[in-house]
Amino acid sequence: MKLSRTITRTILTTLILTACTPPSPGTPAASPTITASPTPPTPSATPTLTPSPVPSPTPNPLFAEMASLRGVNFGNALDAPAPGAWGVTLTRELVLAVRDAGFNAIRLPVRFSAHTGPAPEYTLDPDFLATVDEVIGWVLDAGLTVLLDLHHFEALNQNPAAERDHFLSIWDQLARHYQSQPEQLYFELLNEPSGELDADTWNVLLRDALAVVRQSNPDRVVLVSTAAFAAVDALDQLSLPRDTRLAATFHYYEPFEFTHQGANWVSGSSAWLGTTWDGTAEEEDAISSAFDQARAWSTAQNVPLVLGEFGAIEQADHDSRVRWTAAVARAAKRTGMAWFHWDLCTDFGIYDCDAGVWDPDLLSALLD
Ligand code: BGC
C-alpha cells in the first residue's frame, strides 16, 4: 500500500472546512497591487463634487504566464520513500518524451523531509539533492518550466508546531541552493496541507516559509496550496501576503468516488469500482461551477491559479476517464489556469514509461 491514508480526502475536507473559522474581516487577504493614487484635483475656484476615481488593480503579469502552462506530474518518483521505490525512475528521455508530446511544464513532487539530517540543522542529503538537481537540469535544458513541490511531508500535517523548524530549514536550504537557477524553476511550498495543518495554522506557516524563500529568491514564482488537501472550496480560507510573484494552487479529483475507485490507499474505495463519468449536463456543470468559483476568487484577489493535480485512476472505465479528463482540462483552460495532470506513468498515468507509448485518447483529451 502506497500511503496509509485511511479516510478519503472528501470526508476530511468536509470535516476540516466545517471546523475552520473563515478569516475575520480584518485578516489581511492577498491584496491586489494597487495603481498609483489618482491625479490630484486641479485647484479651482469651484470645489468639484465628482468623487475620486476608485483605484483599479494593476493586471498581474503572472496571469498570462500561468495561462500558458500545460503540464504533467512526475508522480511516484522522487516523492516515493526512496527514489525508484514506487517503480518510476526519471530519465532525460522521459522529459524529452513529455516535451515532444506537447507539454511545456513538469511538476516535480519531492519527499525532501525524508532526506534530512538531525535537528537543528536538518541538513539535506547532498546525494539526494544532486539527484533532484539532475532532474531539474534535464527539464530546464529541454526548455520546460519545472515546479518543484515539497511532497508527502506527513509529519508536518500531523504536528505543525513540532515540524515547523524542519519545514523552514528545508526551504532555507532549497531556496539558497537554487537561487541562481533560471526563472523557469518555480517553488511550491507544500503539497496538500491537511490534518492538524488546518487553514488558520497554514495561513501563518506559509507566510513564514515565504519570508524564508524571499530572502534569497525575491522574484521566483512561488505557489501556495489551499488547505484541506488542496481543496478548491478552501480558497476562501487562504490568506496570502501581498506578493506579485505568488500563485495559489488547488487539486481537483471530483467526483472522488469516480477518480479514486479502487485506490488501495483510500479505505472503502473498492465499493466505488464501476463508477462511470458520462458527461451529463449535471456532471459538466459541477466541474464548470467549481472552476468558475475558483476564477472568481482569483480575479477578486488578483492572484493567478494553478491546477496542480487532476486525474482519474486506471481502474476507472477508459471512456469515462477520457471524458472526465477532457472536461477538467477544458475548464482549466477556459478559466486561464496553468494545469498539471496527475500523473505520468503510474496508477493515474497517461504514458507507459517502459514501452515509451502514450495513451492517445488521454493525451488528446489533455492537449487538443
Ligand atoms: C499523492 C499520490 C496520489 C494522488 C492521487 C497525490 O497528491 O501524492 O500518492 O496518488 O495524489 O490521490
Short mmCIF file of C-alpha atoms in Angstrom, two decimals, residues 10-358:
data_model
loop_
_atom_site.label_atom_id
_atom_site.label_comp_id
_atom_site.label_asym_id
_atom_site.label_seq_id
_atom_site.Cartn_x
_atom_site.Cartn_y
_atom_site.Cartn_z
CA THR A 10 -13.59 14.26 0.56
CA ILE A 11 -14.59 13.32 4.10
CA LEU A 12 -11.57 15.04 5.60
CA THR A 13 -12.14 18.11 3.50
CA THR A 14 -15.70 18.36 4.76
CA LEU A 15 -14.61 17.92 8.36
CA ILE A 16 -11.82 20.45 8.09
CA LEU A 17 -13.90 23.03 6.27
CA THR A 18 -16.68 22.68 8.82
CA ALA A 19 -14.24 23.11 11.69
CA CYS A 20 -12.41 26.12 10.30
CA THR A 21 -13.50 29.66 11.04
CA PRO A 22 -13.32 31.88 7.98
CA PRO A 23 -10.74 34.65 8.22
CA SER A 24 -12.04 37.65 10.10
CA PRO A 25 -12.75 40.74 8.03
CA GLY A 26 -9.59 42.30 9.43
CA THR A 27 -7.35 39.46 8.23
CA PRO A 28 -5.03 40.76 5.54
CA ALA A 29 -6.13 38.94 2.40
CA ALA A 30 -3.98 38.72 -0.69
CA SER A 31 -4.15 42.28 -1.74
CA PRO A 32 -4.16 43.28 -5.36
CA THR A 33 -1.37 45.61 -6.38
CA ILE A 34 -2.99 48.98 -6.42
CA THR A 35 -2.25 51.57 -9.09
CA ALA A 36 -0.71 54.90 -8.10
CA SER A 37 -3.12 57.30 -6.46
CA PRO A 38 -5.37 59.18 -8.82
CA THR A 39 -4.15 62.50 -10.12
CA PRO A 40 -4.80 65.22 -7.51
CA PRO A 41 -7.60 67.58 -8.47
CA THR A 42 -6.52 70.85 -10.08
CA PRO A 43 -7.19 73.72 -7.70
CA SER A 44 -10.13 75.70 -8.91
CA ALA A 45 -12.42 78.31 -7.50
CA THR A 46 -15.37 75.94 -7.54
CA PRO A 47 -14.90 72.82 -5.45
CA THR A 48 -15.56 69.74 -7.53
CA LEU A 49 -18.17 67.34 -6.25
CA THR A 50 -17.08 64.46 -8.51
CA PRO A 51 -15.86 61.55 -6.37
CA SER A 52 -12.23 60.49 -6.94
CA PRO A 53 -11.91 57.51 -9.24
CA VAL A 54 -11.63 54.19 -7.41
CA PRO A 55 -8.12 52.79 -7.98
CA SER A 56 -8.32 49.63 -10.08
CA PRO A 57 -5.97 46.68 -9.57
CA THR A 58 -2.95 46.58 -11.89
CA PRO A 59 -3.19 43.47 -14.07
CA ASN A 60 -0.80 40.91 -12.65
CA PRO A 61 1.52 39.72 -15.49
CA LEU A 62 1.78 36.33 -13.81
CA PHE A 63 -1.76 35.55 -15.05
CA ALA A 64 -0.59 35.29 -18.67
CA GLU A 65 2.42 33.18 -17.70
CA MET A 66 0.21 30.75 -15.78
CA ALA A 67 -2.40 30.52 -18.52
CA SER A 68 0.25 29.25 -20.94
CA LEU A 69 1.38 26.26 -18.86
CA ARG A 70 0.20 22.73 -19.64
CA GLY A 71 1.97 20.13 -17.61
CA VAL A 72 2.21 16.69 -16.14
CA ASN A 73 3.24 15.47 -12.69
CA PHE A 74 6.31 13.27 -12.40
CA GLY A 75 4.44 11.49 -9.60
CA ASN A 76 5.56 8.47 -7.59
CA ALA A 77 9.23 9.04 -8.47
CA LEU A 78 11.11 11.37 -6.09
CA ASP A 79 8.07 11.54 -3.78
CA ALA A 80 8.43 7.83 -3.01
CA PRO A 81 10.19 6.96 0.28
CA ALA A 82 13.36 6.44 -1.79
CA PRO A 83 13.94 7.23 -5.47
CA GLY A 84 12.61 4.36 -7.60
CA ALA A 85 10.81 2.65 -4.68
CA TRP A 86 7.42 3.07 -6.40
CA GLY A 87 8.64 1.90 -9.80
CA VAL A 88 9.40 5.20 -11.55
CA THR A 89 12.98 6.19 -12.35
CA LEU A 90 13.24 9.55 -14.03
CA THR A 91 15.46 9.99 -17.09
CA ARG A 92 16.25 12.71 -19.59
CA GLU A 93 14.41 10.61 -22.19
CA LEU A 94 11.18 10.84 -20.19
CA VAL A 95 11.49 14.62 -20.04
CA LEU A 96 12.00 14.76 -23.81
CA ALA A 97 9.03 12.44 -24.41
CA VAL A 98 6.84 14.77 -22.34
CA ARG A 99 8.07 17.83 -24.23
CA ASP A 100 7.73 16.17 -27.64
CA ALA A 101 4.14 15.18 -26.84
CA GLY A 102 3.29 18.89 -26.44
CA PHE A 103 3.56 19.67 -22.71
CA ASN A 104 5.62 22.67 -21.64
CA ALA A 105 5.87 22.13 -17.87
CA ILE A 106 6.56 19.42 -15.31
CA ARG A 107 5.57 19.35 -11.65
CA LEU A 108 8.23 17.53 -9.70
CA PRO A 109 6.96 16.18 -6.35
CA VAL A 110 9.84 15.50 -3.95
CA ARG A 111 9.80 14.00 -0.45
CA PHE A 112 12.58 16.22 0.89
CA SER A 113 11.57 15.63 4.51
CA ALA A 114 12.79 12.01 4.22
CA HIS A 115 16.29 13.18 3.20
CA THR A 116 17.37 15.48 6.02
CA GLY A 117 19.83 15.03 8.88
CA PRO A 118 19.08 15.60 12.57
CA ALA A 119 17.83 18.78 14.23
CA PRO A 120 18.64 21.60 14.49
CA GLU A 121 20.34 21.80 11.07
CA TYR A 122 18.17 19.26 9.21
CA THR A 123 20.86 19.22 6.52
CA LEU A 124 19.59 17.95 3.18
CA ASP A 125 21.39 14.84 1.98
CA PRO A 126 23.79 16.11 -0.73
CA ASP A 127 23.47 12.91 -2.80
CA PHE A 128 19.70 13.18 -2.86
CA LEU A 129 19.91 16.87 -3.69
CA ALA A 130 22.23 16.01 -6.58
CA THR A 131 19.59 13.60 -7.91
CA VAL A 132 16.96 16.35 -7.77
CA ASP A 133 19.39 18.82 -9.40
CA GLU A 134 19.95 16.43 -12.27
CA VAL A 135 16.23 16.09 -13.00
CA ILE A 136 15.67 19.85 -12.76
CA GLY A 137 18.59 20.33 -15.15
CA TRP A 138 17.05 17.95 -17.70
CA VAL A 139 13.72 19.79 -17.56
CA LEU A 140 15.25 23.26 -17.88
CA ASP A 141 17.61 22.10 -20.67
CA ALA A 142 14.57 20.83 -22.56
CA GLY A 143 13.07 24.33 -22.35
CA LEU A 144 10.26 23.40 -19.96
CA THR A 145 9.11 25.05 -16.75
CA VAL A 146 9.66 22.95 -13.63
CA LEU A 147 7.57 23.24 -10.50
CA LEU A 148 9.46 21.86 -7.50
CA ASP A 149 6.95 20.64 -4.93
CA LEU A 150 7.55 19.61 -1.32
CA HIS A 151 5.50 16.41 -1.22
CA HIS A 152 4.40 13.91 1.43
CA PHE A 153 5.58 15.82 4.49
CA GLU A 154 3.11 13.84 6.61
CA ALA A 155 4.77 14.68 9.94
CA LEU A 156 4.14 18.38 9.30
CA ASN A 157 0.44 17.69 8.71
CA GLN A 158 0.30 15.68 11.93
CA ASN A 159 2.24 18.10 14.13
CA PRO A 160 2.84 21.50 12.56
CA ALA A 161 4.35 23.03 15.71
CA ALA A 162 6.93 20.25 16.17
CA GLU A 163 7.90 20.20 12.48
CA ARG A 164 7.91 23.97 11.84
CA ASP A 165 11.69 24.39 12.12
CA HIS A 166 12.27 21.31 9.96
CA PHE A 167 9.99 22.73 7.26
CA LEU A 168 11.55 26.21 7.34
CA SER A 169 15.07 24.79 7.32
CA ILE A 170 14.30 22.71 4.22
CA TRP A 171 13.06 25.84 2.43
CA ASP A 172 16.01 27.90 3.59
CA GLN A 173 18.41 25.31 2.16
CA LEU A 174 16.47 24.76 -1.08
CA ALA A 175 15.99 28.45 -1.72
CA ARG A 176 19.68 29.22 -1.28
CA HIS A 177 20.71 26.15 -3.29
CA TYR A 178 18.52 27.10 -6.27
CA GLN A 179 18.75 30.90 -6.09
CA SER A 180 20.81 31.20 -9.30
CA GLN A 181 18.59 28.90 -11.36
CA PRO A 182 16.54 30.36 -14.21
CA GLU A 183 13.11 31.81 -13.51
CA GLN A 184 11.51 28.75 -15.17
CA LEU A 185 12.07 26.98 -11.86
CA TYR A 186 9.06 27.55 -9.58
CA PHE A 187 8.69 26.52 -5.96
CA GLU A 188 5.56 25.04 -4.35
CA LEU A 189 5.77 25.37 -0.58
CA LEU A 190 3.81 22.25 0.37
CA ASN A 191 1.62 19.62 -1.27
CA GLU A 192 -1.89 19.25 0.18
CA PRO A 193 -1.77 20.74 3.69
CA SER A 194 -4.14 18.64 5.78
CA GLY A 195 -4.76 17.11 9.22
CA GLU A 196 -3.64 19.42 12.03
CA LEU A 197 -2.31 21.84 9.43
CA ASP A 198 -5.72 23.47 9.05
CA ALA A 199 -6.38 26.68 7.13
CA ASP A 200 -5.63 29.03 10.03
CA THR A 201 -2.40 27.27 11.01
CA TRP A 202 -1.32 27.08 7.37
CA ASN A 203 -2.01 30.79 6.79
CA VAL A 204 0.58 31.61 9.46
CA LEU A 205 3.15 28.99 8.44
CA LEU A 206 3.01 29.82 4.73
CA ARG A 207 3.97 33.43 5.49
CA ASP A 208 6.98 32.26 7.47
CA ALA A 209 8.06 29.90 4.69
CA LEU A 210 7.58 32.54 2.01
CA ALA A 211 9.66 35.01 4.02
CA VAL A 212 12.46 32.43 4.21
CA VAL A 213 12.31 31.85 0.43
CA ARG A 214 12.17 35.57 -0.36
CA GLN A 215 15.45 36.21 1.50
CA SER A 216 17.35 34.56 -1.36
CA ASN A 217 14.75 34.45 -4.18
CA PRO A 218 12.99 37.82 -4.30
CA ASP A 219 11.37 37.24 -7.70
CA ARG A 220 10.94 33.50 -8.08
CA VAL A 221 7.39 32.28 -8.71
CA VAL A 222 6.10 30.55 -5.58
CA LEU A 223 2.91 28.51 -5.39
CA VAL A 224 0.84 28.13 -2.26
CA SER A 225 -1.73 25.36 -1.89
CA THR A 226 -5.09 25.68 -0.26
CA ALA A 227 -5.65 23.69 2.94
CA ALA A 228 -7.89 20.61 3.28
CA PHE A 229 -5.87 18.51 0.78
CA ALA A 230 -5.69 21.41 -1.71
CA ALA A 231 -9.47 21.69 -1.92
CA VAL A 232 -10.97 24.25 -4.25
CA ASP A 233 -13.53 25.03 -1.52
CA ALA A 234 -10.69 26.08 0.76
CA LEU A 235 -9.65 29.01 -1.49
CA ASP A 236 -11.84 31.34 0.56
CA GLN A 237 -9.84 30.48 3.66
CA LEU A 238 -6.45 31.08 2.08
CA SER A 239 -4.81 34.31 3.25
CA LEU A 240 -1.79 35.28 1.18
CA PRO A 241 0.69 38.08 1.78
CA ARG A 242 0.94 40.83 -0.82
CA ASP A 243 3.44 39.47 -3.35
CA THR A 244 3.13 39.76 -7.13
CA ARG A 245 5.16 36.57 -7.76
CA LEU A 246 2.75 34.31 -5.87
CA ALA A 247 0.15 31.94 -7.31
CA ALA A 248 -2.38 29.80 -5.49
CA THR A 249 -2.86 26.13 -6.28
CA PHE A 250 -5.58 23.54 -5.74
CA HIS A 251 -6.24 19.93 -6.83
CA TYR A 252 -9.37 18.60 -8.48
CA TYR A 253 -10.44 14.96 -8.11
CA GLU A 254 -14.25 15.27 -8.04
CA PRO A 255 -16.30 13.13 -8.01
CA PHE A 256 -13.82 11.38 -5.72
CA GLU A 257 -15.77 8.10 -5.96
CA PHE A 258 -15.08 8.15 -9.68
CA THR A 259 -11.43 9.30 -9.74
CA HIS A 260 -10.32 7.15 -6.79
CA GLN A 261 -12.34 3.99 -7.34
CA GLY A 262 -10.30 1.01 -6.18
CA ALA A 263 -7.40 3.17 -4.88
CA ASN A 264 -5.64 0.91 -2.40
CA TRP A 265 -4.82 3.83 -0.08
CA VAL A 266 -8.44 5.00 0.20
CA SER A 267 -10.48 2.90 2.56
CA GLY A 268 -13.81 1.72 1.15
CA SER A 269 -12.91 2.68 -2.41
CA SER A 270 -13.36 -0.82 -3.82
CA ALA A 271 -17.11 -0.28 -3.38
CA TRP A 272 -16.86 2.52 -5.96
CA LEU A 273 -15.47 0.28 -8.73
CA GLY A 274 -17.62 0.57 -11.84
CA THR A 275 -18.50 4.25 -11.26
CA THR A 276 -18.63 5.95 -14.64
CA TRP A 277 -18.49 9.58 -15.68
CA ASP A 278 -20.82 10.11 -18.59
CA GLY A 279 -20.53 13.82 -19.23
CA THR A 280 -24.18 14.58 -18.42
CA ALA A 281 -25.16 18.23 -18.14
CA GLU A 282 -25.22 17.90 -14.37
CA GLU A 283 -21.73 16.36 -14.27
CA GLU A 284 -20.33 19.02 -16.61
CA ASP A 285 -21.96 21.77 -14.54
CA ALA A 286 -20.35 20.52 -11.34
CA ILE A 287 -16.92 20.95 -12.93
CA SER A 288 -17.73 24.28 -14.55
CA SER A 289 -19.10 25.80 -11.38
CA ALA A 290 -16.10 24.69 -9.31
CA PHE A 291 -13.76 26.34 -11.81
CA ASP A 292 -15.92 29.47 -12.07
CA GLN A 293 -15.86 29.75 -8.29
CA ALA A 294 -12.07 29.42 -8.35
CA ARG A 295 -11.76 32.05 -11.06
CA ALA A 296 -13.96 34.46 -9.12
CA TRP A 297 -11.61 34.13 -6.14
CA SER A 298 -8.58 34.59 -8.37
CA THR A 299 -9.97 37.73 -10.00
CA ALA A 300 -11.03 39.25 -6.72
CA GLN A 301 -7.64 38.57 -5.12
CA ASN A 302 -5.60 39.35 -8.27
CA VAL A 303 -3.72 36.07 -7.69
CA PRO A 304 -3.34 33.57 -10.55
CA LEU A 305 -4.32 29.94 -10.08
CA VAL A 306 -2.64 26.65 -10.85
CA LEU A 307 -4.48 23.35 -11.04
CA GLY A 308 -1.59 21.32 -9.63
CA GLU A 309 -3.16 17.85 -9.86
CA PHE A 310 -6.14 16.23 -11.52
CA GLY A 311 -6.58 12.74 -12.92
CA ALA A 312 -8.67 9.58 -12.81
CA ILE A 313 -7.31 6.22 -11.72
CA GLU A 314 -6.63 3.46 -14.24
CA GLN A 315 -9.28 1.16 -12.67
CA ALA A 316 -11.97 3.54 -13.99
CA ASP A 317 -13.59 2.77 -17.31
CA HIS A 318 -11.36 4.19 -20.04
CA ASP A 319 -14.01 6.15 -21.94
CA SER A 320 -15.14 7.78 -18.70
CA ARG A 321 -11.55 8.72 -17.89
CA VAL A 322 -11.14 10.33 -21.29
CA ARG A 323 -14.40 12.29 -20.99
CA TRP A 324 -13.65 13.48 -17.45
CA THR A 325 -10.03 14.40 -18.24
CA ALA A 326 -11.11 16.42 -21.28
CA ALA A 327 -13.83 18.20 -19.28
CA VAL A 328 -11.47 19.20 -16.47
CA ALA A 329 -8.70 20.30 -18.84
CA ARG A 330 -11.26 22.35 -20.77
CA ALA A 331 -12.46 24.04 -17.60
CA ALA A 332 -8.90 24.89 -16.58
CA LYS A 333 -8.11 26.35 -19.99
CA ARG A 334 -11.37 28.31 -20.11
CA THR A 335 -10.62 29.88 -16.75
CA GLY A 336 -6.99 30.74 -17.62
CA MET A 337 -5.22 28.38 -15.21
CA ALA A 338 -1.96 26.50 -15.51
CA TRP A 339 -2.71 22.77 -15.19
CA PHE A 340 -0.72 19.62 -14.38
CA HIS A 341 -2.15 16.16 -14.93
CA TRP A 342 -1.55 13.59 -12.17
CA ASP A 343 0.41 11.56 -13.17
CA LEU A 344 2.72 10.40 -15.94
CA CYS A 345 3.07 6.63 -15.75
CA THR A 346 1.67 5.02 -12.61
CA ASP A 347 -1.86 4.43 -11.41
CA PHE A 348 -3.31 7.64 -12.88
CA GLY A 349 -0.93 7.55 -15.84
CA ILE A 350 -1.20 8.55 -19.46
CA TYR A 351 2.10 7.06 -20.64
CA ASP A 352 3.80 3.68 -20.45
CA CYS A 353 7.27 4.61 -19.19
CA ASP A 354 8.73 1.19 -20.08
CA ALA A 355 7.29 0.87 -23.57
CA GLY A 356 7.52 4.61 -24.34
CA VAL A 357 3.89 4.73 -25.55
CA TRP A 358 1.22 7.37 -24.81
#
